[in-house]
Short mmCIF file of C-alpha atoms in Angstrom, two decimals:
data_model
loop_
_atom_site.label_atom_id
_atom_site.label_comp_id
_atom_site.label_asym_id
_atom_site.label_seq_id
_atom_site.Cartn_x
_atom_site.Cartn_y
_atom_site.Cartn_z
CA MET A 24 1.02 -2.92 -10.49
CA GLU A 25 -0.85 -6.14 -9.42
CA THR A 26 -3.87 -6.44 -7.21
CA THR A 27 -5.33 -9.60 -5.50
CA SER A 28 -8.38 -11.35 -6.92
CA ASN A 29 -9.63 -10.70 -3.33
CA ARG A 30 -8.82 -8.86 -0.11
CA GLU A 31 -8.38 -11.75 2.48
CA GLY A 32 -4.68 -11.07 2.92
CA ILE A 33 -2.69 -8.20 4.05
CA PHE A 34 -1.53 -6.52 0.84
CA ASP A 35 -3.95 -5.63 -2.13
CA GLY A 36 -1.04 -4.92 -4.15
CA ALA A 37 2.71 -4.22 -4.45
CA TRP A 38 4.68 -1.35 -5.85
CA TRP A 39 8.55 -0.85 -6.99
CA PRO A 40 9.47 2.69 -7.32
CA ARG A 41 12.75 3.34 -9.14
CA SER A 42 13.89 6.31 -7.01
CA ARG A 43 13.17 7.97 -3.60
CA ASP A 44 11.91 11.28 -5.34
CA ILE A 45 8.11 10.91 -4.53
CA ALA A 46 7.22 13.56 -7.11
CA SER A 47 8.79 11.58 -9.87
CA GLN A 48 7.50 8.11 -9.11
CA LEU A 49 3.96 8.73 -7.55
CA PRO A 50 2.06 10.49 -10.57
CA ARG A 51 2.46 7.16 -12.87
CA LEU A 52 1.32 4.98 -10.02
CA ILE A 53 -1.66 7.35 -9.37
CA ASP A 54 -2.51 7.36 -13.02
CA ALA A 55 -2.41 3.33 -12.86
CA LEU A 56 -4.33 3.24 -9.85
CA VAL A 57 -7.10 5.66 -11.20
CA ALA A 58 -7.40 3.54 -14.24
CA ARG A 59 -7.93 0.36 -12.28
CA LEU A 60 -9.77 1.62 -9.27
CA GLY A 61 -11.30 5.23 -9.90
CA PRO A 62 -10.13 8.28 -8.26
CA ILE A 63 -7.94 8.01 -5.59
CA ALA A 64 -8.28 10.68 -2.52
CA ARG A 65 -5.11 10.18 -0.60
CA ILE A 66 -2.03 8.05 -0.18
CA GLY A 67 -0.43 7.19 3.01
CA LEU A 68 3.37 6.65 3.06
CA ASP A 69 6.63 5.92 5.18
CA ALA A 70 8.39 9.44 5.32
CA SER A 71 11.79 7.39 5.96
CA ALA A 72 11.41 5.92 2.58
CA TRP A 73 11.36 9.42 0.68
CA ASP A 74 13.79 12.26 0.29
CA ASP A 75 10.69 14.72 0.34
CA ALA A 76 7.58 14.80 2.03
CA PRO A 77 5.16 17.27 0.19
CA GLY A 78 1.47 17.24 1.68
CA HIS A 79 -0.27 16.74 -1.39
CA LEU A 80 0.70 16.37 -5.24
CA VAL A 81 -1.25 17.48 -8.31
CA ILE A 82 -1.54 14.45 -10.42
CA GLY A 83 -3.58 14.55 -13.74
CA GLY A 84 -5.39 17.81 -12.84
CA ARG A 85 -6.37 16.17 -9.58
CA THR A 86 -4.92 16.92 -5.74
CA VAL A 87 -3.95 13.96 -4.07
CA ARG A 88 -3.33 14.46 -0.35
CA ILE A 89 -0.04 12.37 0.93
CA ASP A 90 -0.40 11.24 4.74
CA TRP A 91 3.22 10.61 6.10
CA SER A 92 4.02 8.61 9.06
CA ALA A 93 7.22 7.33 10.46
CA VAL A 94 6.45 3.66 11.08
CA ASP A 95 9.12 2.27 8.92
CA ASP A 96 6.94 -0.50 7.57
CA SER A 97 7.55 -0.57 3.85
CA THR A 98 3.83 -0.29 3.00
CA MET A 99 1.66 2.31 1.15
CA ILE A 100 -2.34 2.75 1.98
CA VAL A 101 -4.22 3.99 -1.11
CA THR A 102 -7.49 5.71 0.09
CA ARG A 103 -10.39 5.63 -2.51
CA GLY A 104 -13.05 6.95 -0.42
CA ASP A 105 -13.93 7.38 3.48
CA GLN A 106 -14.05 3.33 4.24
CA ASP A 107 -12.37 2.17 1.05
CA HIS A 108 -8.63 1.41 1.60
CA PHE A 109 -5.81 -0.77 -0.14
CA ALA A 110 -2.63 -1.61 1.28
CA PHE A 111 0.31 -2.04 -0.87
CA LEU A 112 3.78 -3.45 -0.21
CA VAL A 113 6.49 -1.03 -1.21
CA ILE A 114 9.78 -2.34 -2.64
CA PRO A 115 12.85 -0.08 -2.06
CA PRO A 116 14.33 1.32 -5.21
CA GLN A 117 17.59 -0.41 -4.55
CA ALA A 118 16.21 -4.16 -4.80
CA SER A 119 17.21 -5.71 -7.83
CA ALA A 120 14.67 -6.77 -10.32
CA ALA A 121 14.88 -10.62 -9.40
CA ALA A 122 14.06 -9.76 -5.94
CA ALA A 123 11.52 -7.07 -6.48
CA ARG A 124 9.52 -9.26 -8.94
CA ALA A 125 9.61 -12.22 -6.07
CA ALA A 126 8.43 -9.81 -3.31
CA MET A 127 5.61 -8.69 -5.60
CA ALA A 128 4.38 -11.92 -6.47
CA MET A 129 4.71 -12.93 -2.77
CA ALA A 130 2.80 -9.89 -1.44
CA VAL A 131 -0.23 -10.32 -3.93
CA GLN A 132 -0.86 -14.14 -3.51
CA ASP A 133 -4.54 -14.29 -2.16
CA GLY A 134 -4.71 -15.00 1.48
CA ASN A 135 -0.88 -13.89 1.98
CA CYS A 136 -0.54 -12.83 5.78
CA THR A 137 3.32 -12.33 5.59
CA PRO A 138 4.35 -8.70 6.95
CA ALA A 139 6.32 -6.43 4.62
CA GLU A 140 9.48 -6.84 6.43
CA GLN A 141 9.49 -10.53 6.54
CA ILE A 142 8.61 -10.63 2.76
CA LEU A 143 11.49 -8.09 1.84
CA MET A 144 14.17 -9.57 3.88
CA GLY A 145 13.24 -13.12 2.98
CA GLY A 146 14.34 -12.03 -0.76
CA GLY A 147 17.22 -10.44 0.11
CA ILE A 148 16.04 -6.86 0.15
CA ILE A 149 17.01 -4.51 3.01
CA PRO A 150 14.08 -2.16 3.48
CA ALA A 151 14.28 1.21 3.00
CA SER A 152 13.99 2.64 6.55
CA HIS A 153 17.59 0.33 7.17
CA HIS A 154 19.14 2.15 4.43
CA ARG A 155 18.21 5.54 5.68
CA VAL A 156 19.59 4.72 9.10
CA ASP A 157 22.71 3.47 7.75
CA ALA A 158 23.13 6.62 5.59
CA ASP A 159 22.37 8.70 8.68
CA MET A 160 25.08 7.13 10.28
CA GLU A 161 27.60 7.35 7.70
CA ALA A 162 27.02 11.05 7.62
CA ALA A 163 27.18 11.52 11.53
CA PRO A 164 30.95 12.28 12.79
CA MET A 165 32.66 10.06 14.79
CA VAL A 166 32.73 10.72 18.39
CA SER A 167 35.13 9.08 21.11
CA PRO A 168 33.49 7.87 24.29
CA SER A 169 35.13 9.36 27.21
CA GLU A 170 37.07 7.50 29.49
CA PRO A 171 34.87 5.63 32.27
CA ALA A 172 35.45 6.94 35.58
CA LEU A 173 37.01 4.39 38.01
CA PRO A 174 34.95 3.21 41.02
CA GLY A 175 35.44 5.59 44.26
CA ARG A 176 36.93 8.26 41.97
CA HIS A 177 35.06 11.47 40.87
CA THR A 178 36.10 13.03 37.55
#
């Protein structure tokens, strides 16, 4: 995890979890954030990027609330206090190491104003939400469209 030296860009840091299992991936990140930023009150995540969506996790003896959204924006919001928020780019687990490193480096450049999807796709990384849609389409049964009605004919 890296955080920017100032808070003028879109992202304050970046995170590359290695799976879509939030319970196995989030504790190490929270431990690193607490060591660097102090106590974390809540985390905001994109529900489409994860297999489960628990309302909270107990990490290091503290309960961390997880707020879920369906914005598909490859970001995470870390809240330390009422008015103290940090935005992180979330790299999908399937990204290659080289692409993940390049995306994280770009996200944490001082003054970077490039949106998450542009950072990811610019590095050849398909955002997690796109993988979820592809998987859902593969699992959906094939349905043949009905024959269109001819003009002037009622079916």
